[in-house]
JSON list of C-alpha atoms in Angstrom, two decimals:
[
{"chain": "A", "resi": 1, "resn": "UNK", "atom": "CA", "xyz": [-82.97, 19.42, 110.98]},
{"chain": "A", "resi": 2, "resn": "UNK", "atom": "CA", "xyz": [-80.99, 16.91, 112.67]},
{"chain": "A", "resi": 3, "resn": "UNK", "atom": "CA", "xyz": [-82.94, 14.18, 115.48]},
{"chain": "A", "resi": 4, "resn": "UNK", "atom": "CA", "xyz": [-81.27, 12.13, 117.54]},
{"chain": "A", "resi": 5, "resn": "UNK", "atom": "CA", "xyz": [-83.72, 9.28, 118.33]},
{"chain": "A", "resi": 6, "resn": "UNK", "atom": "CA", "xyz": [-83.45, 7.46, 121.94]},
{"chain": "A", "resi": 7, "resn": "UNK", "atom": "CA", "xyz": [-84.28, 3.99, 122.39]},
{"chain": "A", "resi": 8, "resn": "UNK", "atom": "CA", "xyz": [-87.58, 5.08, 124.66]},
{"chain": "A", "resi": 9, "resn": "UNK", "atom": "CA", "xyz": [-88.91, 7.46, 122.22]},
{"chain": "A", "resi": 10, "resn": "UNK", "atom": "CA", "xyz": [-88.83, 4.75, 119.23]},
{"chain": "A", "resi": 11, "resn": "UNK", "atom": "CA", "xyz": [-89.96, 1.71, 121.38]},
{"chain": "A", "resi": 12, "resn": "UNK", "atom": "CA", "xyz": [-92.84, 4.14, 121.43]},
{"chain": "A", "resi": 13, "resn": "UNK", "atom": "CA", "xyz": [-93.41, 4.73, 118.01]},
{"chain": "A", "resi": 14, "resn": "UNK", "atom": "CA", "xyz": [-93.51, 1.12, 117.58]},
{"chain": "A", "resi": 15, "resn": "UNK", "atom": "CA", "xyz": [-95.80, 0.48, 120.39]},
{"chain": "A", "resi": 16, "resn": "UNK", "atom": "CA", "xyz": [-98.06, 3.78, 119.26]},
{"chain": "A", "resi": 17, "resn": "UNK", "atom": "CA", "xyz": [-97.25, 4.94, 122.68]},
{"chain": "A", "resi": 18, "resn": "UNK", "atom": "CA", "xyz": [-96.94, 8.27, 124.35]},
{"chain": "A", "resi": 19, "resn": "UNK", "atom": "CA", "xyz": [-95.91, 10.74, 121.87]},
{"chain": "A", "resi": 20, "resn": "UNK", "atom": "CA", "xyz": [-95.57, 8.35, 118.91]},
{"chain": "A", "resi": 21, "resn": "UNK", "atom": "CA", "xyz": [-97.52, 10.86, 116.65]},
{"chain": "A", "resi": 22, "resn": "UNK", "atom": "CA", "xyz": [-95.36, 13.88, 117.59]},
{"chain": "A", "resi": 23, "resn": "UNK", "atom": "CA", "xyz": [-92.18, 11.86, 117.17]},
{"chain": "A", "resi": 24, "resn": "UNK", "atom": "CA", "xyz": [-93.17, 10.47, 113.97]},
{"chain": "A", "resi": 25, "resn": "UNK", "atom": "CA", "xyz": [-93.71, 14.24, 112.30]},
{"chain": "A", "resi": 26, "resn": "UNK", "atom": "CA", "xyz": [-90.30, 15.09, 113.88]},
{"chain": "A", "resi": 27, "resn": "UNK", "atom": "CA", "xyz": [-88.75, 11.55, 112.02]},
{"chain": "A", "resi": 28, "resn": "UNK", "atom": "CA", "xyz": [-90.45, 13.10, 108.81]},
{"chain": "A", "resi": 29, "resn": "UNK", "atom": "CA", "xyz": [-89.09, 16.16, 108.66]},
{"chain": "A", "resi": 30, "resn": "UNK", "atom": "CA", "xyz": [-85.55, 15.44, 109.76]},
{"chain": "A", "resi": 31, "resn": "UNK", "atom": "CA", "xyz": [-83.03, 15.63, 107.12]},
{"chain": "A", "resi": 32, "resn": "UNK", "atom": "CA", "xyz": [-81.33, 12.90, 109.29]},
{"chain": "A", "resi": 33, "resn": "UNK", "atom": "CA", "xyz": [-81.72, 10.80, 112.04]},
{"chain": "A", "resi": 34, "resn": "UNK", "atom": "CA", "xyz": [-78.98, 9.39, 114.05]},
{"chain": "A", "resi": 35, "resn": "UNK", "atom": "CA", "xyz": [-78.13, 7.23, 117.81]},
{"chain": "A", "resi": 36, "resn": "UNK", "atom": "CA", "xyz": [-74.74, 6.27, 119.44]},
{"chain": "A", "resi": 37, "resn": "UNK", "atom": "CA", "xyz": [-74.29, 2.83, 118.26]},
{"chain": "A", "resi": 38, "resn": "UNK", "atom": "CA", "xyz": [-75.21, 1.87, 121.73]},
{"chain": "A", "resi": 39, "resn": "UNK", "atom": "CA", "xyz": [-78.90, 1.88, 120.16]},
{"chain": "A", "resi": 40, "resn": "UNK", "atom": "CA", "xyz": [-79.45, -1.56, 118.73]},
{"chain": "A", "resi": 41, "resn": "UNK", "atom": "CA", "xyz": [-78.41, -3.08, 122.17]},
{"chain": "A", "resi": 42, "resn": "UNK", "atom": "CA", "xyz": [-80.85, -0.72, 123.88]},
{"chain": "A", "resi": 43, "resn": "UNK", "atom": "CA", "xyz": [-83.34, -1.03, 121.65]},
{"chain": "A", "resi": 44, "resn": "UNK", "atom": "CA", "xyz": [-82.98, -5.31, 121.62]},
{"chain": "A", "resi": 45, "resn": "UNK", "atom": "CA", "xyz": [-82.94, -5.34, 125.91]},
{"chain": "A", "resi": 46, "resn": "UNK", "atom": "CA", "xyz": [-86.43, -3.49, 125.61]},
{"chain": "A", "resi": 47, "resn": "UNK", "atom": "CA", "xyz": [-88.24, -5.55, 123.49]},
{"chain": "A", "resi": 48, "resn": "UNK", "atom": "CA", "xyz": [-86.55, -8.81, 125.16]},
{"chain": "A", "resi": 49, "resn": "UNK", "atom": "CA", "xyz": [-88.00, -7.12, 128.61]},
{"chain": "A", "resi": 50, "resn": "UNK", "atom": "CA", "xyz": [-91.32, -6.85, 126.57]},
{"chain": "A", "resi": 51, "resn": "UNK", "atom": "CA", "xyz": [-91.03, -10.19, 125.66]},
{"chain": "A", "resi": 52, "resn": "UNK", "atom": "CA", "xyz": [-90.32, -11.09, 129.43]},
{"chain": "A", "resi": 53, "resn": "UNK", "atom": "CA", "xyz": [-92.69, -9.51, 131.47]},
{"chain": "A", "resi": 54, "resn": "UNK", "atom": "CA", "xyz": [-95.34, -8.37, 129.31]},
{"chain": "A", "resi": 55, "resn": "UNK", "atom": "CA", "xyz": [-95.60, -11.46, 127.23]},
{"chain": "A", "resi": 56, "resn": "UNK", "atom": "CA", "xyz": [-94.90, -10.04, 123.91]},
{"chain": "A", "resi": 57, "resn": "UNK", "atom": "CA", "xyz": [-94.84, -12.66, 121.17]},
{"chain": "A", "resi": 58, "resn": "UNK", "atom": "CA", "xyz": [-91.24, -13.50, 119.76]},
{"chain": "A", "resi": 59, "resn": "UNK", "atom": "CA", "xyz": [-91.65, -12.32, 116.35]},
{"chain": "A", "resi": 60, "resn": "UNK", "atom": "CA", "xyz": [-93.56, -9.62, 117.23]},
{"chain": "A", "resi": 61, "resn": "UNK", "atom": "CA", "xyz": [-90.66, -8.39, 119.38]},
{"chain": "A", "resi": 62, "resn": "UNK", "atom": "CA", "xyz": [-88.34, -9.19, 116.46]},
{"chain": "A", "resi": 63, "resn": "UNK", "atom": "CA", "xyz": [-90.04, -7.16, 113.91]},
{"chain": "A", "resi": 64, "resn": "UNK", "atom": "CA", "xyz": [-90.60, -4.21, 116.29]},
{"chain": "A", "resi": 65, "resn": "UNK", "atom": "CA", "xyz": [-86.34, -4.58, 116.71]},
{"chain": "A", "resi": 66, "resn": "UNK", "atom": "CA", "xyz": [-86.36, -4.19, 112.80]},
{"chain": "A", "resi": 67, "resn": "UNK", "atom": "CA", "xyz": [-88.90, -1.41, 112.49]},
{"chain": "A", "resi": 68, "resn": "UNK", "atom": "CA", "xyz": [-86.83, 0.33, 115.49]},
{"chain": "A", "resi": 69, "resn": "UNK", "atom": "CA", "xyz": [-83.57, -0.43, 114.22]},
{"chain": "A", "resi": 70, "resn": "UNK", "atom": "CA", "xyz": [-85.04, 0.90, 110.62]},
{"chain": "A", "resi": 71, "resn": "UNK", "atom": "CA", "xyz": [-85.80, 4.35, 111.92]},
{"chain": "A", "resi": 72, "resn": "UNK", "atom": "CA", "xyz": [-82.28, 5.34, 112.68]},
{"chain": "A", "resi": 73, "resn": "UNK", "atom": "CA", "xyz": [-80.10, 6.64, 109.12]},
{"chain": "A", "resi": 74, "resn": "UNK", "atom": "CA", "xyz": [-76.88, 6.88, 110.78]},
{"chain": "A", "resi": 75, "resn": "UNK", "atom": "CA", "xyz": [-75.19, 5.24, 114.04]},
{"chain": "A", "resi": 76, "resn": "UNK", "atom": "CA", "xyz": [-72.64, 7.45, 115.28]},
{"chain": "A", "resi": 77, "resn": "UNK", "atom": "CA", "xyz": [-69.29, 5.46, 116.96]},
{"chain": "A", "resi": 78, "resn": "UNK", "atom": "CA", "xyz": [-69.42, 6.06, 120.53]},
{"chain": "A", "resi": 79, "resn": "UNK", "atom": "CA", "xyz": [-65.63, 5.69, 121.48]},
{"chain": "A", "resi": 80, "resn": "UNK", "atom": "CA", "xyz": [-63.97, 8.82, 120.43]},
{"chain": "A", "resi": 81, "resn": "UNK", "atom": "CA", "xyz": [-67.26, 10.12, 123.37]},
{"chain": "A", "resi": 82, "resn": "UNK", "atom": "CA", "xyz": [-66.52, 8.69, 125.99]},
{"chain": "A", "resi": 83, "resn": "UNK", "atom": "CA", "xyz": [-64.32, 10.98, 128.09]},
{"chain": "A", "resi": 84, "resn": "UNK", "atom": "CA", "xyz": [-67.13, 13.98, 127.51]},
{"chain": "A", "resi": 85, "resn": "UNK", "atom": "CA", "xyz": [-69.52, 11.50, 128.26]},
{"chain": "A", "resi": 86, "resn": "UNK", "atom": "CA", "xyz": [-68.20, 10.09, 131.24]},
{"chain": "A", "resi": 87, "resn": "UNK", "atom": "CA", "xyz": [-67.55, 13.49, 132.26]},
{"chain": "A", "resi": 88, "resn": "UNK", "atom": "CA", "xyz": [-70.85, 14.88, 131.79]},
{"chain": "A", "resi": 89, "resn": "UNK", "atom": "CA", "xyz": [-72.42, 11.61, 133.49]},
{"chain": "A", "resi": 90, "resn": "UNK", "atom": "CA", "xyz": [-70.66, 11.83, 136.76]},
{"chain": "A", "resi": 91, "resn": "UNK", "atom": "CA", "xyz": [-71.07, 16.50, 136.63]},
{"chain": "A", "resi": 92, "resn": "UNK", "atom": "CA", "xyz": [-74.86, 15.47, 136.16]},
{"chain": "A", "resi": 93, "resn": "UNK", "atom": "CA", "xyz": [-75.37, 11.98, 138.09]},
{"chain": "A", "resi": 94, "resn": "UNK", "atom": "CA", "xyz": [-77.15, 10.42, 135.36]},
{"chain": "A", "resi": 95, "resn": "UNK", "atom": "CA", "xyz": [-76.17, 7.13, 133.56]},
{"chain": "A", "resi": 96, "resn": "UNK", "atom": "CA", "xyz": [-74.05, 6.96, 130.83]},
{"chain": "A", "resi": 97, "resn": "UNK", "atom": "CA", "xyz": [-76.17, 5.62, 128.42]},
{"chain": "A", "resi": 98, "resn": "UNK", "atom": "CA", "xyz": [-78.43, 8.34, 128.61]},
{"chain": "A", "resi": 99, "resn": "UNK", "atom": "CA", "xyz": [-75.16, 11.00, 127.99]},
{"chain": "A", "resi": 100, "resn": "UNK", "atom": "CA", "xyz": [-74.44, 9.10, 124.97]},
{"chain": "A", "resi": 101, "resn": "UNK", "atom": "CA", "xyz": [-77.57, 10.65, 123.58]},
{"chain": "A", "resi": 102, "resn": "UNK", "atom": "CA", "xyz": [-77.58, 13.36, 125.02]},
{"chain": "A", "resi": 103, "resn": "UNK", "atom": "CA", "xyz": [-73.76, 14.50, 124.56]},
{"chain": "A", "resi": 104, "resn": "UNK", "atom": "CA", "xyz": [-74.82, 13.29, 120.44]},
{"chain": "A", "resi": 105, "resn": "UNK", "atom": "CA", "xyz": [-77.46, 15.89, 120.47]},
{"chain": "A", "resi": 106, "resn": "UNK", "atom": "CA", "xyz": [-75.42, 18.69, 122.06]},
{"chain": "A", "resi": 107, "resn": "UNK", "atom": "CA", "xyz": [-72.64, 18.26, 119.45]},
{"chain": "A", "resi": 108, "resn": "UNK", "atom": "CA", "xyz": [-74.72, 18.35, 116.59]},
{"chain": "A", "resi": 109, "resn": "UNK", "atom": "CA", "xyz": [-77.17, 20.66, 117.48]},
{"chain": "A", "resi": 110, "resn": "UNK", "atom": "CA", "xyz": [-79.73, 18.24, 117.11]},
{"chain": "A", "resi": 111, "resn": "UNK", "atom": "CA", "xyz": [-83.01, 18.19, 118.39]},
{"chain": "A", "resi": 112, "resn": "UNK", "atom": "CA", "xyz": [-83.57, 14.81, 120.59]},
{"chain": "A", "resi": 113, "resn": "UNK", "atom": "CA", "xyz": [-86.63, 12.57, 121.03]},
{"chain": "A", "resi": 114, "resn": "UNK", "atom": "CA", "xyz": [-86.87, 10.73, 124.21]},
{"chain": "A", "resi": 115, "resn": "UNK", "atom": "CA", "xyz": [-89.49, 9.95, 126.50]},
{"chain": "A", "resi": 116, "resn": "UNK", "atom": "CA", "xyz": [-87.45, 9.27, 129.56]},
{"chain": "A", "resi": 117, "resn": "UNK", "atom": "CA", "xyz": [-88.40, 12.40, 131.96]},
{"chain": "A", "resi": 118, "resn": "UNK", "atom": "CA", "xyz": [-85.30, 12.08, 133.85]},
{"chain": "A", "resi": 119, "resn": "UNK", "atom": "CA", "xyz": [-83.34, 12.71, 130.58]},
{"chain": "A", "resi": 120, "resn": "UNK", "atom": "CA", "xyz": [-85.47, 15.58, 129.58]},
{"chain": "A", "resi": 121, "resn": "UNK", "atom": "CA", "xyz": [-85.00, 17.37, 132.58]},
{"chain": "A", "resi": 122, "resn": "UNK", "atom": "CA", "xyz": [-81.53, 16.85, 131.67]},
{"chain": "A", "resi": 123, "resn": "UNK", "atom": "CA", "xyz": [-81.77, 18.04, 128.47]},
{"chain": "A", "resi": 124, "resn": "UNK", "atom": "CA", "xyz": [-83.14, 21.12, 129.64]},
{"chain": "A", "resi": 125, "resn": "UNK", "atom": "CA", "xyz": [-80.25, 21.52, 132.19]},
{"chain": "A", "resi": 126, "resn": "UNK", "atom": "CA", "xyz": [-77.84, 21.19, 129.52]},
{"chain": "A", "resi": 127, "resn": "UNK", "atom": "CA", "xyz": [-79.85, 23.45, 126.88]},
{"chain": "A", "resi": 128, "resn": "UNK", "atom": "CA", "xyz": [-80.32, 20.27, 124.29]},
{"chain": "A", "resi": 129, "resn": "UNK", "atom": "CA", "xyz": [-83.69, 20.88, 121.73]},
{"chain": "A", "resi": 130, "resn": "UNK", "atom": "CA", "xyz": [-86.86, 18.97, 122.48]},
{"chain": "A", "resi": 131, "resn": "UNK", "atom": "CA", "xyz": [-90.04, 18.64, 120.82]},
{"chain": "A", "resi": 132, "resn": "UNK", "atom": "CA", "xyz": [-91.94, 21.86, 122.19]},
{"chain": "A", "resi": 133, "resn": "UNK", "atom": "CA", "xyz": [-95.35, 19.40, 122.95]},
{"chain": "A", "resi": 134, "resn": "UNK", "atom": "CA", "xyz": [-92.94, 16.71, 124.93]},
{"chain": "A", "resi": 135, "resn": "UNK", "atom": "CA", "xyz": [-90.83, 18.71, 127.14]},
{"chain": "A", "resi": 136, "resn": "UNK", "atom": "CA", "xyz": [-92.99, 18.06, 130.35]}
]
């Protein structure tokens, strides 16, 4: 089974947030895991935001970047995407970033872990996997 991981659904995991449990059985039994190297940029703005307006120690919010950063085997290059991506984002009216994922997932039949709602109901739309216990 392949997972594509989203930066919301690991910021979880290493917060012990919604979902953290199911996503962590899914990162188990994945024979991979892969993002769009647009991850580690994703995943640094959340943790700085943490750090911003929620007052979350420095170090702490560095070693949650590593443990997130740690979860991911494989960062796939987003430039040879972007066309279907762009595509897809204005067809839908969702934000790029979130078609990076999303597109990812589609193409490799993979089974994606988010827990944006917005980009679940997308997922849906565009017949993408999700974790049977997160797709409300």
């Amino acid at each position: 089974m392949i997972v594509v991981l989203d930066a919301s659904a690991a910021t979880g995991i290493a917060l012990n947030a919604a979902n953290a449990e199911i996503f962590e059985k899914y990162l188990h039994d994945a024979d991979i895991v892969i993002a769009p190297n647009t991850y580690p940029p994703e995943i640094c703005n959340v943790f700085w935001k943490y750090t911003e307006f929620s007052n979350l120690d420095f170090v702490k919010a560095q070693k949650g970047i590593d443990f997130c950063i740690d979860l991911v085997d494989d960062y796939v290059d987003t430039t040879p995407m972007w066309r279907e991506v762009f595509a897809e984002s204005v067809t839908y009216r969702h934000p790029v970033y979130d078609l990076f994922y999303l597109v990812l997932a589609r193409r490799q039949n993979a089974i994606l872990l988010t827990n944006d709602v917005k980009m679940k109901n997308l997922a849906k739309d565009m017949r993408i996997s999700l974790p049977e216990a997160c797709q409300n």
